[in-house]
PDB file of C-alpha atoms and ligand atoms in Angstrom:
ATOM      1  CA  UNK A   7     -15.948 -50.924  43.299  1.00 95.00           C
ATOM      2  CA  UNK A   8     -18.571 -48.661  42.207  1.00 97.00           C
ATOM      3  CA  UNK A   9     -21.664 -50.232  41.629  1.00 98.00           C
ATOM      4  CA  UNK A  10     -23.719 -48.471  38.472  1.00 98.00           C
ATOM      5  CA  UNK A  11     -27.528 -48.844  38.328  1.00 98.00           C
ATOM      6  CA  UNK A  12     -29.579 -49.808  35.564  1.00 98.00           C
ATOM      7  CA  UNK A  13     -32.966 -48.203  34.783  1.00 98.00           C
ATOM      8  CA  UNK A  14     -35.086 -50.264  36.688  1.00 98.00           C
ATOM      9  CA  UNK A  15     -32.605 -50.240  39.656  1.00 98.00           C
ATOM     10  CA  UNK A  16     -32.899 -46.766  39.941  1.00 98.00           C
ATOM     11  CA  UNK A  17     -37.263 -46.792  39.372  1.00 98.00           C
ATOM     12  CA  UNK A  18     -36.939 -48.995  42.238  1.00 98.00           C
ATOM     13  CA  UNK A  19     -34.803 -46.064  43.521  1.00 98.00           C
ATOM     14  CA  UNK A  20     -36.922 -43.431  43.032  1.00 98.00           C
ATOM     15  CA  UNK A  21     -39.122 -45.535  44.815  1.00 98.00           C
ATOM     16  CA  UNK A  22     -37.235 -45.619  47.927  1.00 99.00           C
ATOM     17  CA  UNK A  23     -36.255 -41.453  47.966  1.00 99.00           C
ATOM     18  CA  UNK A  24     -40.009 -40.687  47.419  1.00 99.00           C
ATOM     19  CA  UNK A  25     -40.896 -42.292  50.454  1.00 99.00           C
ATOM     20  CA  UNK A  26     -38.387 -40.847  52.295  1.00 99.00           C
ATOM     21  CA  UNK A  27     -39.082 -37.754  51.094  1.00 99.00           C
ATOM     22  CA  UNK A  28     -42.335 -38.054  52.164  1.00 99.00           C
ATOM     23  CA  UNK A  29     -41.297 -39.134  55.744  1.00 99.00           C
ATOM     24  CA  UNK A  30     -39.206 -36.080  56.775  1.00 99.00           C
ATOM     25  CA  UNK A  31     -42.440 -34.001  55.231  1.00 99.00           C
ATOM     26  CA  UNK A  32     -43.921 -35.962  58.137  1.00 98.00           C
ATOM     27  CA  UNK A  33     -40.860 -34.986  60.675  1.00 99.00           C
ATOM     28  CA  UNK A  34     -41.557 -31.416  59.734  1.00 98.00           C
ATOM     29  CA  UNK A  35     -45.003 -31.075  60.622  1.00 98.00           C
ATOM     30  CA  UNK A  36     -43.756 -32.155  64.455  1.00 98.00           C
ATOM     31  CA  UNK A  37     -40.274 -29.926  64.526  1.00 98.00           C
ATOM     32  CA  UNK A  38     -41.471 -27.348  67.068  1.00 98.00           C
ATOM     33  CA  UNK A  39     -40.744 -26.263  70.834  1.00 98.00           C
ATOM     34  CA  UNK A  40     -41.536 -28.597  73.393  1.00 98.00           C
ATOM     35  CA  UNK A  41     -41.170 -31.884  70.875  1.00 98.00           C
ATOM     36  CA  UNK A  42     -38.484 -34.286  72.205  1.00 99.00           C
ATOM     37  CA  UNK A  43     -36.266 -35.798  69.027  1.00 99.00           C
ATOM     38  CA  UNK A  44     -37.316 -39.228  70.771  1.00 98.00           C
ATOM     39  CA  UNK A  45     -40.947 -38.031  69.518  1.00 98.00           C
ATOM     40  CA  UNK A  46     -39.883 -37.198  65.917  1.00 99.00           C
ATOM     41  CA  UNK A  47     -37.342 -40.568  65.396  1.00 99.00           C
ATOM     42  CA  UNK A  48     -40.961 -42.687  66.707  1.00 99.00           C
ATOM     43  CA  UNK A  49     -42.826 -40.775  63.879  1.00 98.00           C
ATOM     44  CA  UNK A  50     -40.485 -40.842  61.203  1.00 99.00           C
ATOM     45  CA  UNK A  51     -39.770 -44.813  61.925  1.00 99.00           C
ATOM     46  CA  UNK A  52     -43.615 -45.551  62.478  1.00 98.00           C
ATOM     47  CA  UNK A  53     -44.468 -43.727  58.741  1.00 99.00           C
ATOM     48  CA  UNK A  54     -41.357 -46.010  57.338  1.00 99.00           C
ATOM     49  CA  UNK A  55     -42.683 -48.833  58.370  1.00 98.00           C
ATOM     50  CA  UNK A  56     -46.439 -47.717  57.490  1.00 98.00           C
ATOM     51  CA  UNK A  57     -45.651 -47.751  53.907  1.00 98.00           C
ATOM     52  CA  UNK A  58     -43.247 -51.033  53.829  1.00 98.00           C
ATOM     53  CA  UNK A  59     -39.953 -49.136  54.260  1.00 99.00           C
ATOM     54  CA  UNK A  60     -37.201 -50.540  56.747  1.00 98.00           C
ATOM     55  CA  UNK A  61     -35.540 -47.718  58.394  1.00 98.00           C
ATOM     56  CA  UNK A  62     -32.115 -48.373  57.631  1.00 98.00           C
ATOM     57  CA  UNK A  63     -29.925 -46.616  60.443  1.00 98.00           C
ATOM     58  CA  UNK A  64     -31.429 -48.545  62.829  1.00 98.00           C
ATOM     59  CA  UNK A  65     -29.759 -51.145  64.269  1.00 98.00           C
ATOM     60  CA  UNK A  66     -26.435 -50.451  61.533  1.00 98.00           C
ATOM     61  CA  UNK A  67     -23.311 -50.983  63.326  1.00 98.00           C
ATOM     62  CA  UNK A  68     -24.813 -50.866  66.050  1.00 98.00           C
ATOM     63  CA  UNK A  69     -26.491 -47.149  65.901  1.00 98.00           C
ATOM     64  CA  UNK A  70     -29.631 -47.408  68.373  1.00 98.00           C
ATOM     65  CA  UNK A  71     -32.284 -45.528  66.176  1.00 98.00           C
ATOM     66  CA  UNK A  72     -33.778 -44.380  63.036  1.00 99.00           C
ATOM     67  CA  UNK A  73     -32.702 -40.837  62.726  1.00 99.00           C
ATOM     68  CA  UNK A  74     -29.528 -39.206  63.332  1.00 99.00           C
ATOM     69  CA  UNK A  75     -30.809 -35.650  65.573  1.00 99.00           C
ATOM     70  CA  UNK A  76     -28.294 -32.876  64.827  1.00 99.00           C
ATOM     71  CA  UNK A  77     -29.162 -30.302  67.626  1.00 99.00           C
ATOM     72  CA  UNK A  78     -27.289 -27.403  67.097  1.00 99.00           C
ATOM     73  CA  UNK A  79     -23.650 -28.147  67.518  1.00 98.00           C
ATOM     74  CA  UNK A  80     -24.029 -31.858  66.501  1.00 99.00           C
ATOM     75  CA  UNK A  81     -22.570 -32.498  62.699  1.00 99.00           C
ATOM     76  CA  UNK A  82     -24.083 -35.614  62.301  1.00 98.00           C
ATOM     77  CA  UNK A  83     -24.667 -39.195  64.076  1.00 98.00           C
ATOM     78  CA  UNK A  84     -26.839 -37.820  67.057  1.00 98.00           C
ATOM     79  CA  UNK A  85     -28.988 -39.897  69.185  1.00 98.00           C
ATOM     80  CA  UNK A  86     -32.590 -38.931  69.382  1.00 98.00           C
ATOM     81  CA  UNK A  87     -33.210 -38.360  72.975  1.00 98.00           C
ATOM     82  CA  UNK A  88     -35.244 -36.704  75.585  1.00 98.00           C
ATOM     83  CA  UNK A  89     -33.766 -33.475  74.627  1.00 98.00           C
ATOM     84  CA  UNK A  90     -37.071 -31.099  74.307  1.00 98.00           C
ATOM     85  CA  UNK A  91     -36.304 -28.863  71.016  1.00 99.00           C
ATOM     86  CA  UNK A  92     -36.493 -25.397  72.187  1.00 98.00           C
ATOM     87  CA  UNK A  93     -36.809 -21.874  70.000  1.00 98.00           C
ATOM     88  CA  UNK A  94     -33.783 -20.519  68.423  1.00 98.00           C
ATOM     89  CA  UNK A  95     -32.523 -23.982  67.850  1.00 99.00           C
ATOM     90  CA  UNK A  96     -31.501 -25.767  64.604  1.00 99.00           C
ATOM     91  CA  UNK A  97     -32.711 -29.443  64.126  1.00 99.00           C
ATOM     92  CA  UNK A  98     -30.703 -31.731  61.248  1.00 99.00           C
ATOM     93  CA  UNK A  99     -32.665 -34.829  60.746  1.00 99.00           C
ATOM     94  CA  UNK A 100     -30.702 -37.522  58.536  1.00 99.00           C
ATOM     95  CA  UNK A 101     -32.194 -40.648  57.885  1.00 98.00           C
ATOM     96  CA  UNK A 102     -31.960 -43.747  55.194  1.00 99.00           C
ATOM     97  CA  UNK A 103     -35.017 -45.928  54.286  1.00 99.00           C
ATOM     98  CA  UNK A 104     -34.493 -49.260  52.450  1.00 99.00           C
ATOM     99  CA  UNK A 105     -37.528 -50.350  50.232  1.00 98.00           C
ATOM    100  CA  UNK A 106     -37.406 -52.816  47.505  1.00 94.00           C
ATOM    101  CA  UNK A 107     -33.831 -53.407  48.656  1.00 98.00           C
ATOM    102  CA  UNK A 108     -32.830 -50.104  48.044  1.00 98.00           C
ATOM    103  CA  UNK A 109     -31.905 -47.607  50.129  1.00 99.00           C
ATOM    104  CA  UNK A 110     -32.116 -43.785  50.169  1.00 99.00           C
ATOM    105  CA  UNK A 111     -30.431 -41.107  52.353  1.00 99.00           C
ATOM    106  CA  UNK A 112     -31.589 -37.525  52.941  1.00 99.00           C
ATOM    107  CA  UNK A 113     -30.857 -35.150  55.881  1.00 99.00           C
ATOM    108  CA  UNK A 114     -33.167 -31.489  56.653  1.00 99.00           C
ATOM    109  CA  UNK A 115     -31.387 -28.889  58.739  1.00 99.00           C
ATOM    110  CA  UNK A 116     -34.883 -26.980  60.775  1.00 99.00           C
ATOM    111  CA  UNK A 117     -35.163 -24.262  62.402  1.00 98.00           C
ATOM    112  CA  UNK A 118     -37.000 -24.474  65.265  1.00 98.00           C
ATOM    113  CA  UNK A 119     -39.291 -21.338  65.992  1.00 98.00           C
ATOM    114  CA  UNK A 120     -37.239 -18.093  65.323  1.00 98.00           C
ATOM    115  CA  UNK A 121     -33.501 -18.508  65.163  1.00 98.00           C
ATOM    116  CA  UNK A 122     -30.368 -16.059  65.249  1.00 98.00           C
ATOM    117  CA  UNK A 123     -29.850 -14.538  61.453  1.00 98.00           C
ATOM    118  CA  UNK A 124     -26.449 -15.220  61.441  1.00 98.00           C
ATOM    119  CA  UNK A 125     -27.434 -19.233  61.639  1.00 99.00           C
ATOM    120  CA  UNK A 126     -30.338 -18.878  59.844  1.00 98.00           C
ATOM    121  CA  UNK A 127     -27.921 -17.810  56.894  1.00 98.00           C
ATOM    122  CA  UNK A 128     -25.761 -20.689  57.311  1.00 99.00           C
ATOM    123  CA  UNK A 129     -28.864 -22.654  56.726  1.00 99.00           C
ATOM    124  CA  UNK A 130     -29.304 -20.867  53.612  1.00 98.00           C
ATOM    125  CA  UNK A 131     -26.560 -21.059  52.375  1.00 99.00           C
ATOM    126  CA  UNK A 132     -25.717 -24.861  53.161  1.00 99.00           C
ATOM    127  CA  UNK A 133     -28.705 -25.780  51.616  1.00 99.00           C
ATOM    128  CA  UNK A 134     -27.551 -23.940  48.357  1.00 98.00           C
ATOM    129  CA  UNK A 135     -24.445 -25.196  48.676  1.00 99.00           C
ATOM    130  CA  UNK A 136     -25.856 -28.658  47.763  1.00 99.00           C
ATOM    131  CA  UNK A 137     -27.621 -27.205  44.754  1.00 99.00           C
ATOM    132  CA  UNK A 138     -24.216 -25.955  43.778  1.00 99.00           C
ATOM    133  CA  UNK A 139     -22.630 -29.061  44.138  1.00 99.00           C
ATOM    134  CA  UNK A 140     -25.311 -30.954  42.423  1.00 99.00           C
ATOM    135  CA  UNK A 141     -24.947 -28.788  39.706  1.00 98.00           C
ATOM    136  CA  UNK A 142     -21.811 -30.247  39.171  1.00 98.00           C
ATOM    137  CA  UNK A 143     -22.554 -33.520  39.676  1.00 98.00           C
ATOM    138  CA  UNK A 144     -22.830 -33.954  35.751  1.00 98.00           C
ATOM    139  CA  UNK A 145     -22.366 -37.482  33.753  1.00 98.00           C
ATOM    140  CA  UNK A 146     -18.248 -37.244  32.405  1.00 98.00           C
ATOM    141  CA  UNK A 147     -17.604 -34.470  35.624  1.00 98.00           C
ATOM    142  CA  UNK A 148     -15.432 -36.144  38.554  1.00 98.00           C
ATOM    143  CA  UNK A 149     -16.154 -36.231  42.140  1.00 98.00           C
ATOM    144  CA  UNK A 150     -13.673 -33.380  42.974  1.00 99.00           C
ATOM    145  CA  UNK A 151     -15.869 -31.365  40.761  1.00 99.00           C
ATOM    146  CA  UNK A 152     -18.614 -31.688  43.323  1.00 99.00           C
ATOM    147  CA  UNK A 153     -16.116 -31.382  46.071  1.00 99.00           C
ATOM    148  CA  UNK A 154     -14.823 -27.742  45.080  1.00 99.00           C
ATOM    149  CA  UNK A 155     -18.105 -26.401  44.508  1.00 99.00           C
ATOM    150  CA  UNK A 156     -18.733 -26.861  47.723  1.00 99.00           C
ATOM    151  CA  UNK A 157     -15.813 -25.768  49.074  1.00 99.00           C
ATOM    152  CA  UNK A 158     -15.481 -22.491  47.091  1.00 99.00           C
ATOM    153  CA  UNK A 159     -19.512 -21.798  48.016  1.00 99.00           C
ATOM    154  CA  UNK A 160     -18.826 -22.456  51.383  1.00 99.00           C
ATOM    155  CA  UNK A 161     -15.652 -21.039  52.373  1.00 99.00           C
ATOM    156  CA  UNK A 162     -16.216 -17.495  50.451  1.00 98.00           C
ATOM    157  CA  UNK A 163     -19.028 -16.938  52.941  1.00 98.00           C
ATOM    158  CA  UNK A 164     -16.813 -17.466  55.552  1.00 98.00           C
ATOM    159  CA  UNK A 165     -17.891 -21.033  56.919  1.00 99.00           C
ATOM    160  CA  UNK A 166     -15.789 -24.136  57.447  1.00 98.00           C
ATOM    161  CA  UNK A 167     -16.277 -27.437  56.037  1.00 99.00           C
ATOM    162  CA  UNK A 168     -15.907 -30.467  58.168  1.00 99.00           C
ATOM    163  CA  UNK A 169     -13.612 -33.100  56.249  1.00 98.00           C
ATOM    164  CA  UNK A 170     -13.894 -36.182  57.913  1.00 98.00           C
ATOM    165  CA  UNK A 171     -17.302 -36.857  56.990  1.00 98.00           C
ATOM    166  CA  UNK A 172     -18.045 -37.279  53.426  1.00 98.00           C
ATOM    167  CA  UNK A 173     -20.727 -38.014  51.240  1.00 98.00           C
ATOM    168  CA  UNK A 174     -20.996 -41.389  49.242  1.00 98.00           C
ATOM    169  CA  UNK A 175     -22.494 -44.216  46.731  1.00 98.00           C
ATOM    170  CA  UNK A 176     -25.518 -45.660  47.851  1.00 99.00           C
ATOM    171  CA  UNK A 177     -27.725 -48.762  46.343  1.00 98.00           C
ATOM    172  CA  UNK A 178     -28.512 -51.800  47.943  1.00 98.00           C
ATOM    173  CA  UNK A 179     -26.349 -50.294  50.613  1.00 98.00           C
ATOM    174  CA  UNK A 180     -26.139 -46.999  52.281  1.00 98.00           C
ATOM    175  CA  UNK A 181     -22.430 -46.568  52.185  1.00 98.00           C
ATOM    176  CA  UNK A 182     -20.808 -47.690  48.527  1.00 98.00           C
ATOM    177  CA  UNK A 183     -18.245 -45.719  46.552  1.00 98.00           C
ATOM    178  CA  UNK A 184     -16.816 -44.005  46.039  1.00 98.00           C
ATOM    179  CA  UNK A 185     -16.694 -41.037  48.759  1.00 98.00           C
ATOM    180  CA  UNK A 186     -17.870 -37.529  48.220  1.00 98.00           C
ATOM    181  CA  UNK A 187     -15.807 -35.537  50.151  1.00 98.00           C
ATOM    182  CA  UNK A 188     -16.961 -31.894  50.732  1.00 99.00           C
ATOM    183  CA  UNK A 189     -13.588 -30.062  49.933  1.00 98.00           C
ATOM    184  CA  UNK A 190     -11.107 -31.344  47.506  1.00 98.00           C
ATOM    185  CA  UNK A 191      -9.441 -29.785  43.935  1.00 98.00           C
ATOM    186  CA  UNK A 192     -11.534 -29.781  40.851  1.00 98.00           C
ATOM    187  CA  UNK A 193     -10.519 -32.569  37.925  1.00 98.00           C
ATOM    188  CA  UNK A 194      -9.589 -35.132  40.480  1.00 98.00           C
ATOM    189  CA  UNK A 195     -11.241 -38.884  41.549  1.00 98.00           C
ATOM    190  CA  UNK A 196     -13.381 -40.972  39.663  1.00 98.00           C
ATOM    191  CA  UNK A 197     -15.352 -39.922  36.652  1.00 98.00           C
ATOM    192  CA  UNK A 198     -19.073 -39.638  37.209  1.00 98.00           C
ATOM    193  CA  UNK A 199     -20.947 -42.640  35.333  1.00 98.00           C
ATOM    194  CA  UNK A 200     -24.452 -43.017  33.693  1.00 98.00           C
ATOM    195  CA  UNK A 201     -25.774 -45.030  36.321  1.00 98.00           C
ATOM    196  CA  UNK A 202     -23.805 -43.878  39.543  1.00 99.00           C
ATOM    197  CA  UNK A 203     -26.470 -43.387  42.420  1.00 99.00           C
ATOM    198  CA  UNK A 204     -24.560 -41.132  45.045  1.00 99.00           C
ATOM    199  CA  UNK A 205     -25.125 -38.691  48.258  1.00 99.00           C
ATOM    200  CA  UNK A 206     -24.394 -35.011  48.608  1.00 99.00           C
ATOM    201  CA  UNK A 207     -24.156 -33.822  51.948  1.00 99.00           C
ATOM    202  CA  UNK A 208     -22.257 -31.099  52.895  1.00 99.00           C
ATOM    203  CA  UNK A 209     -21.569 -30.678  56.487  1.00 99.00           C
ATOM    204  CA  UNK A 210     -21.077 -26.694  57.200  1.00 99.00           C
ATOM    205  CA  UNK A 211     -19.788 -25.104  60.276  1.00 99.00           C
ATOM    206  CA  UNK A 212     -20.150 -21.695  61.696  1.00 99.00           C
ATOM    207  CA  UNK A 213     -16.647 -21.903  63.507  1.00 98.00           C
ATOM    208  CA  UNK A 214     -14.028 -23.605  63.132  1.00 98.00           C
ATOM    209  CA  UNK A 215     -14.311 -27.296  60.852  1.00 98.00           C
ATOM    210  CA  UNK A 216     -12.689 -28.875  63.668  1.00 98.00           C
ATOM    211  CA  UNK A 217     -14.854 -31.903  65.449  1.00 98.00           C
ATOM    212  CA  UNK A 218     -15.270 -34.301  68.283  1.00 98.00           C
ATOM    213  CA  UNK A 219     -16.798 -37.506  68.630  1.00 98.00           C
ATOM    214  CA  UNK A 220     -18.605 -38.001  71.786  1.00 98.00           C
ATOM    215  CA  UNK A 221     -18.037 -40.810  74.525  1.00 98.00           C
ATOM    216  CA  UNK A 222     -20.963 -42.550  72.787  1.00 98.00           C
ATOM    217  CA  UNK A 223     -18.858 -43.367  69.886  1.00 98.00           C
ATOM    218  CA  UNK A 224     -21.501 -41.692  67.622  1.00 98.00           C
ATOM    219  CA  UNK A 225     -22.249 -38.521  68.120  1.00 98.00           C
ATOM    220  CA  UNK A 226     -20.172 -36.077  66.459  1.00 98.00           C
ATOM    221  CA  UNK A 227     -20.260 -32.157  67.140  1.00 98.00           C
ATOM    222  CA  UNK A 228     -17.769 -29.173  66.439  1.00 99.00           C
ATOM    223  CA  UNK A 229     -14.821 -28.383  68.792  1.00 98.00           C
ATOM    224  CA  UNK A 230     -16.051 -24.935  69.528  1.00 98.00           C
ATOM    225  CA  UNK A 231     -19.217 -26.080  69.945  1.00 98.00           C
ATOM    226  CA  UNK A 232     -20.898 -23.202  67.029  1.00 99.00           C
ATOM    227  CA  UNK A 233     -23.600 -24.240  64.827  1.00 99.00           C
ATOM    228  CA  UNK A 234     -23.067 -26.767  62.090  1.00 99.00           C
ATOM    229  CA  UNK A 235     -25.813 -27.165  59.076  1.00 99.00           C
ATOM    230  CA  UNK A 236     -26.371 -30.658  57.087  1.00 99.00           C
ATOM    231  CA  UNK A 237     -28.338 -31.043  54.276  1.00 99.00           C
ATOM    232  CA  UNK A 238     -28.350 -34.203  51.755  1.00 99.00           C
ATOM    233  CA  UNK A 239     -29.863 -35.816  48.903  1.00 99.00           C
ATOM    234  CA  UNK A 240     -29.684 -38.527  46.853  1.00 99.00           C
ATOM    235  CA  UNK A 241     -28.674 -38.029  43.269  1.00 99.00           C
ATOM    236  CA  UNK A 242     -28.669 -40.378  40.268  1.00 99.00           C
ATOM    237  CA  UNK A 243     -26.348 -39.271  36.948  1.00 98.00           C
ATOM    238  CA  UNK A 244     -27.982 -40.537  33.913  1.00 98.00           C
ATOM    239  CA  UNK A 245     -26.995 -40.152  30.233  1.00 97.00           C
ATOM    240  CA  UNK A 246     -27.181 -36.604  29.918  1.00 94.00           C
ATOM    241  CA  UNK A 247     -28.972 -35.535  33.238  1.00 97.00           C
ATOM    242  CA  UNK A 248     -28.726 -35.590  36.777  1.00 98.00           C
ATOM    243  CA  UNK A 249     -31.645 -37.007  38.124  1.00 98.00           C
ATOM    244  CA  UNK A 250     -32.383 -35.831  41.945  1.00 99.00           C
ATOM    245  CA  UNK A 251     -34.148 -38.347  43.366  1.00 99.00           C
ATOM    246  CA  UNK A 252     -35.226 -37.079  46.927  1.00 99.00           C
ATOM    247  CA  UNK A 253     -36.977 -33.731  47.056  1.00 99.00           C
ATOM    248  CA  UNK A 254     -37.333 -30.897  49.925  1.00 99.00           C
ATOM    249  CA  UNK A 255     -41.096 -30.819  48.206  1.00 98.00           C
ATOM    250  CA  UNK A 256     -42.939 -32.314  50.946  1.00 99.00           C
ATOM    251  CA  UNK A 257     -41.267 -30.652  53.901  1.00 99.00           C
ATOM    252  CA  UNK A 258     -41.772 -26.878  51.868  1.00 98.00           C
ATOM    253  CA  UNK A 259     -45.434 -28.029  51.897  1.00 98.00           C
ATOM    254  CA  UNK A 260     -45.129 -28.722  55.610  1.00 98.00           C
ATOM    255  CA  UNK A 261     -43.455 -25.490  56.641  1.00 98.00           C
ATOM    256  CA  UNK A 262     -45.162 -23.364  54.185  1.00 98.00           C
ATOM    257  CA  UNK A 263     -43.445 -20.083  54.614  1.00 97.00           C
ATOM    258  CA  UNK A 264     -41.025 -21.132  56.958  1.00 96.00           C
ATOM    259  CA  UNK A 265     -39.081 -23.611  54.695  1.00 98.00           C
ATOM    260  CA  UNK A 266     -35.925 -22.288  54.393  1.00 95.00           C
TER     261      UNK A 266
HETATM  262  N1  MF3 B  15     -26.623 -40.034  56.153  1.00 76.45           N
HETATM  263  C1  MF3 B  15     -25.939 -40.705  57.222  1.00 76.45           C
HETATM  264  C2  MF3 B  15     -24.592 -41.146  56.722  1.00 76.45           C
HETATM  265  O1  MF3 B  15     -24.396 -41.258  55.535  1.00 76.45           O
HETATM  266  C3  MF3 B  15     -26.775 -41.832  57.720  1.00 76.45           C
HETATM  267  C4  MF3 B  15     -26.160 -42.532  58.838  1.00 76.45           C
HETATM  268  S1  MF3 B  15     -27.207 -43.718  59.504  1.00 76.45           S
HETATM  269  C5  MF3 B  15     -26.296 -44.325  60.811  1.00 76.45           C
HETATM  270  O2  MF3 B  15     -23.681 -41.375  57.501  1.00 76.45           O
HETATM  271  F1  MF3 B  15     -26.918 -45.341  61.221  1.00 76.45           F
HETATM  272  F2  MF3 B  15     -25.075 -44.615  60.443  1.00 76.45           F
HETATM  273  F3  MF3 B  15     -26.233 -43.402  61.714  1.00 76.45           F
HETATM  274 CO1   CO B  16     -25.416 -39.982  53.834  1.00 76.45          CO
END
């Protein structure tokens, strides 16, 4: 059942994705060597809370913290840790805050001092790929729309696309339908509503798309243990126009001429 929004559901929205917004601008004035991802998930969750948000990973299904870490080869679902962040690494931080009863979901791929070029373009080119697929995210489009934008971005640069994750609805929960998968064939699944509140997130390897879930039940991470880029928003169609309603804004502030 998909779940559409009214106006004032998706103010209340907005809401939510501005302060989450506004709390990975906070994780990326911290992302540097030497900071431990246990450091950054205690400042993201403290500024949640600061400003009446409920970080929303925490404590779901059992997941032990407020932001998923993606060091590297992680995909998505890492623990923060005492892992100390170290130059040339990549940093994905995904996290969901729930304000108003309403949750919002965003994930940053960093760079942490100077990185290879070759991943440094995959972090380009990620993050465009969810422009691309936003961009077809269009009221009377359908999900596979989104889905082979992606894909087609993606895969003509040479990059794999992990399938088993997908993007996804989101409202008074953080998983609703439908799914958003990251590959697929344009023209097929459900037609994109006025009022539909969904996630983009592709999930782009290096390698191969192939992953593994760690002992830990959580954390997942490519086969060949390459690189793997994230990057997510949250995205309301309206009559119309496709409303985005988180924003890189306050981390490009934060990293001035580093944002990527
Ligand atoms: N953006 C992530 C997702 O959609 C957020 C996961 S929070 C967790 O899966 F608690 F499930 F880790
Ligand atoms: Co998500």
């Amino acid at each position: 059942m998909i779940y559409l929004k009214t106006a004032e559901e998706i103010a209340l929205m907005q809401e939510a994705a501005t302060l989450l917004s506004r709390t990975l601008g906070e994780i990326a004035k911290w992302v540097a060597p030497g900071v431990t991802t246990l450091r950054l998930d205690t400042i993201a969750r403290e500024y949640m809370q600061d400003h009446g948000g409920r970080p929303a990973c925490l404590g779901y299904e059992g997941f032990p913290a407020s932001v998923c870490m993606e060091v590297n080869e992680t995909v998505v679902h890492g623990f923060p840790s005492n892992y100390t962040l170290r130059e040339g690494d990549i940093l994905g931080t995904d996290t969901v805050v729930e304000l108003n009863g309403y949750c919002a979901d965003m994930c940053y791929t960093f760079a942490v001092g100077e990185i290879d070029p070759k991943v440094r373009q995959l972090l380009v080119d990620t993050k465009e790929s969810l422009a691309i697929g936003i961009a077809a995210a269009r009221e009377g489009a359908r999900i596979g729309d989104i889905s082979n934008a992606v894909q087609t971005y993606c895969e003509k640069r040479g990059y794999s696309v992990v399938r088993e994750m997908c993007g996804h609805g989101i409202g008074r929960k953080m998983h609703e339908s439908p799914e958003i998968p990251n590959y697929g064939r344009r023209g097929i699944g459900p037609v994109l509503k006025a009022g539909m509140v969904i996630c983009i997130e592709p999930m782009i390897n290096l390698g191969s798309r192939n992953i593994v879930i760690e002992r830990d039940g959580w954390t997942c991470r490519t086969k060949d243990r390459k690189p793997s880029a994230h990057f997510e928003h949250t995205v309301a169609i309206l009559h119309g126009e496709t409303r985005v309603l988180t924003s890189f804004d306050p981390i490009a502030e934060a990293l001035g001429p580093r944002f990527i």
